Amino acid sequence: DNGSLRPASMDEAMERVATGLSPHMGDAFGLFSCSKGTNEMNYMAQKFARVVMASNNIDSCNRT
């Protein structure tokens, strides 16, 4: 708050994240994942982008 850190409940933290991310849903959101992550981590990253953020804008360094 006002530039200083303080403890927050999980509910408050999640509310702030949701409020901050919601204007960027859809085509305004993109996610880049790394091939050095596990398959499970990359799966969850693409699932987050597609389901939560309603975006198909996901890429990884696998194709380079």
XYZ file of N, CA, C and O in Angstrom:
256
model
N 0.839 -1.189 0.000
C 0.000 0.000 0.000
C 0.878 1.244 0.000
O 1.777 1.364 0.837
N 0.606 2.154 -0.901
C 1.344 3.414 -1.000
C 2.853 3.203 -1.064
O 3.621 3.906 -0.417
N 3.292 2.181 -1.777
C 4.715 1.936 -1.971
C 5.395 1.111 -0.902
O 6.589 0.870 -0.986
N 4.674 0.659 0.091
C 5.294 -0.179 1.118
C 4.623 -1.550 1.139
O 3.440 -1.682 0.839
N 5.410 -2.543 1.505
C 4.895 -3.906 1.570
C 4.265 -4.162 2.922
O 4.678 -3.611 3.932
N 3.253 -5.021 2.934
C 2.601 -5.423 4.177
C 2.023 -6.814 3.967
O 1.778 -7.236 2.837
N 1.813 -7.550 5.038
C 1.178 -8.862 4.901
C -0.248 -8.717 4.350
O -0.938 -7.738 4.645
N -0.659 -9.687 3.555
C -2.019 -9.691 3.006
C -2.569 -11.106 3.091
O -1.820 -12.081 3.031
N -3.863 -11.204 3.198
C -4.490 -12.525 3.193
C -4.442 -13.085 1.766
O -4.273 -12.344 0.797
N -4.613 -14.375 1.648
C -4.620 -14.998 0.323
C -5.774 -14.463 -0.508
O -5.622 -14.196 -1.701
N -6.924 -14.276 0.100
C -8.078 -13.736 -0.627
C -7.797 -12.333 -1.155
O -8.129 -12.010 -2.299
N -7.177 -11.489 -0.345
C -6.855 -10.131 -0.783
C -5.835 -10.153 -1.913
O -5.967 -9.428 -2.905
N -4.828 -11.003 -1.787
C -3.799 -11.100 -2.821
C -4.392 -11.573 -4.143
O -4.099 -11.004 -5.204
N -5.245 -12.581 -4.100
C -5.860 -13.097 -5.323
C -6.783 -12.059 -5.955
O -6.854 -11.943 -7.183
N -7.477 -11.292 -5.135
C -8.355 -10.234 -5.644
C -7.540 -9.164 -6.370
O -7.922 -8.693 -7.444
N -6.395 -8.815 -5.812
C -5.549 -7.806 -6.465
C -4.984 -8.322 -7.784
O -4.898 -7.580 -8.759
N -4.590 -9.576 -7.809
C -4.083 -10.162 -9.057
C -5.182 -10.177 -10.109
O -4.969 -9.771 -11.254
N -6.370 -10.634 -9.739
C -7.486 -10.693 -10.688
C -7.847 -9.308 -11.198
O -8.092 -9.125 -12.403
N -7.862 -8.327 -10.324
C -8.172 -6.953 -10.722
C -7.118 -6.407 -11.668
O -7.434 -5.730 -12.643
N -5.866 -6.718 -11.407
C -4.782 -6.231 -12.260
C -4.734 -6.900 -13.623
O -4.384 -6.270 -14.623
N -5.081 -8.182 -13.684
C -5.009 -8.918 -14.945
C -6.258 -8.767 -15.815
O -6.172 -8.867 -17.043
N -7.404 -8.520 -15.226
C -8.648 -8.535 -15.992
C -8.685 -7.568 -17.175
O -9.258 -7.913 -18.205
N -8.070 -6.378 -17.127
C -8.101 -5.518 -18.313
C -7.284 -6.073 -19.480
O -7.394 -5.588 -20.604
N -6.474 -7.079 -19.235
C -5.581 -7.609 -20.265
C -6.036 -8.950 -20.823
O -5.265 -9.650 -21.486
N -7.281 -9.319 -20.585
C -7.785 -10.600 -21.079
C -7.947 -10.570 -22.591
O -8.033 -9.514 -23.204
N -7.969 -11.744 -23.196
C -8.150 -11.864 -24.644
C -6.869 -11.556 -25.397
O -5.779 -11.904 -24.953
N -7.011 -10.901 -26.535
C -5.863 -10.643 -27.397
C -4.834 -9.713 -26.780
O -3.709 -9.622 -27.266
N -5.176 -9.007 -25.714
C -4.225 -8.108 -25.066
C -3.213 -8.874 -24.221
O -2.228 -8.308 -23.779
N -3.439 -10.162 -24.003
C -2.568 -10.961 -23.138
C -1.753 -11.935 -23.980
O -2.255 -12.558 -24.901
N -0.491 -12.065 -23.663
C 0.372 -13.058 -24.289
C 1.252 -13.695 -23.242
O 1.581 -13.070 -22.230
N 1.635 -14.935 -23.460
C 2.458 -15.645 -22.503
C 3.578 -16.362 -23.251
O 3.348 -16.951 -24.301
N 4.771 -16.297 -22.718
C 5.925 -16.971 -23.293
C 6.434 -17.947 -22.251
O 6.704 -17.565 -21.116
N 6.553 -19.226 -22.613
C 7.059 -20.210 -21.663
C 8.387 -20.756 -22.162
O 8.785 -20.515 -23.293
N 9.049 -21.502 -21.313
C 10.416 -21.944 -21.612
C 10.503 -23.464 -21.702
O 9.898 -24.180 -20.910
N 11.276 -23.938 -22.647
C 11.438 -25.384 -22.818
C 12.217 -26.010 -21.666
O 12.211 -27.226 -21.509
N 12.876 -25.211 -20.853
C 13.608 -25.757 -19.711
C 12.676 -26.076 -18.542
O 13.071 -26.724 -17.597
N 11.440 -25.604 -18.625
C 10.445 -25.961 -17.618
C 9.964 -27.386 -17.855
O 10.160 -27.965 -18.929
N 9.305 -27.943 -16.876
C 8.780 -29.293 -17.039
C 7.575 -29.273 -17.975
O 6.972 -28.219 -18.210
N 7.218 -30.428 -18.491
C 6.013 -30.536 -19.317
C 4.790 -30.067 -18.544
O 3.919 -29.396 -19.095
N 4.754 -30.420 -17.261
C 3.619 -30.033 -16.431
C 3.535 -28.515 -16.282
O 2.447 -27.936 -16.341
N 4.679 -27.867 -16.086
C 4.690 -26.415 -15.935
C 4.253 -25.735 -17.237
O 3.462 -24.782 -17.217
N 4.751 -26.210 -18.370
C 4.348 -25.630 -19.652
C 2.878 -25.908 -19.956
O 2.194 -25.057 -20.526
N 2.377 -27.056 -19.556
C 0.956 -27.361 -19.728
C 0.106 -26.383 -18.915
O -0.874 -25.836 -19.412
N 0.494 -26.155 -17.663
C -0.262 -25.239 -16.812
C -0.181 -23.806 -17.337
O -1.162 -23.063 -17.264
N 0.947 -23.426 -17.905
C 1.087 -22.079 -18.473
C 0.116 -21.891 -19.634
O -0.597 -20.885 -19.709
N 0.064 -22.863 -20.550
C -0.849 -22.718 -21.684
C -2.299 -22.819 -21.233
O -3.168 -22.144 -21.764
N -2.569 -23.627 -20.234
C -3.929 -23.742 -19.708
C -4.364 -22.416 -19.081
O -5.501 -21.968 -19.264
N -3.462 -21.775 -18.339
C -3.756 -20.472 -17.741
C -4.060 -19.443 -18.830
O -5.042 -18.714 -18.748
N -3.211 -19.407 -19.860
C -3.414 -18.434 -20.935
C -4.745 -18.659 -21.640
O -5.487 -17.715 -21.893
N -5.056 -19.905 -21.941
C -6.261 -20.200 -22.717
C -7.551 -20.116 -21.891
O -8.540 -19.533 -22.333
N -7.552 -20.698 -20.709
C -8.788 -20.784 -19.921
C -9.011 -19.536 -19.072
O -10.085 -18.945 -19.095
N -8.001 -19.129 -18.330
C -8.171 -18.006 -17.408
C -8.144 -16.676 -18.145
O -8.993 -15.814 -17.920
N -7.160 -16.500 -19.036
C -6.996 -15.212 -19.709
C -7.687 -15.148 -21.068
O -7.641 -14.126 -21.742
N -8.312 -16.234 -21.507
C -9.056 -16.281 -22.777
C -8.195 -15.834 -23.957
O -8.621 -15.078 -24.820
N -6.944 -16.306 -23.973
C -6.013 -15.912 -25.026
C -5.334 -17.137 -25.622
O -4.960 -18.061 -24.905
N -5.175 -17.137 -26.920
C -4.386 -18.177 -27.584
C -2.975 -17.681 -27.879
O -2.224 -18.338 -28.588
N -2.612 -16.525 -27.358
C -1.296 -15.938 -27.588
C -0.285 -16.540 -26.631
O 0.050 -15.970 -25.607
N 0.188 -17.733 -26.951
C 1.190 -18.403 -26.139
C 2.263 -18.943 -27.048
O 1.991 -19.449 -28.139
N 3.499 -18.777 -26.633
C 4.640 -19.213 -27.428
C 5.699 -19.764 -26.488
O 5.623 -19.573 -25.279
N 6.669 -20.455 -27.030
C 7.773 -20.952 -26.207
C 9.055 -20.923 -27.024
O 9.040 -20.788 -28.242
N 10.154 -21.087 -26.316
C 11.446 -21.069 -26.999
C 11.755 -22.424 -27.647
O 12.813 -22.609 -28.208
N 10.827 -23.373 -27.593
C 11.031 -24.682 -28.218
C 11.233 -24.582 -29.731
O 11.914 -25.380 -30.325
N 10.633 -23.613 -30.344
C 10.656 -23.541 -31.807
C 11.860 -22.783 -32.364
O 12.014 -22.653 -33.557
N 12.720 -22.269 -31.498
C 13.883 -21.505 -31.981
C 15.070 -22.397 -32.208
O 15.168 -23.483 -31.753
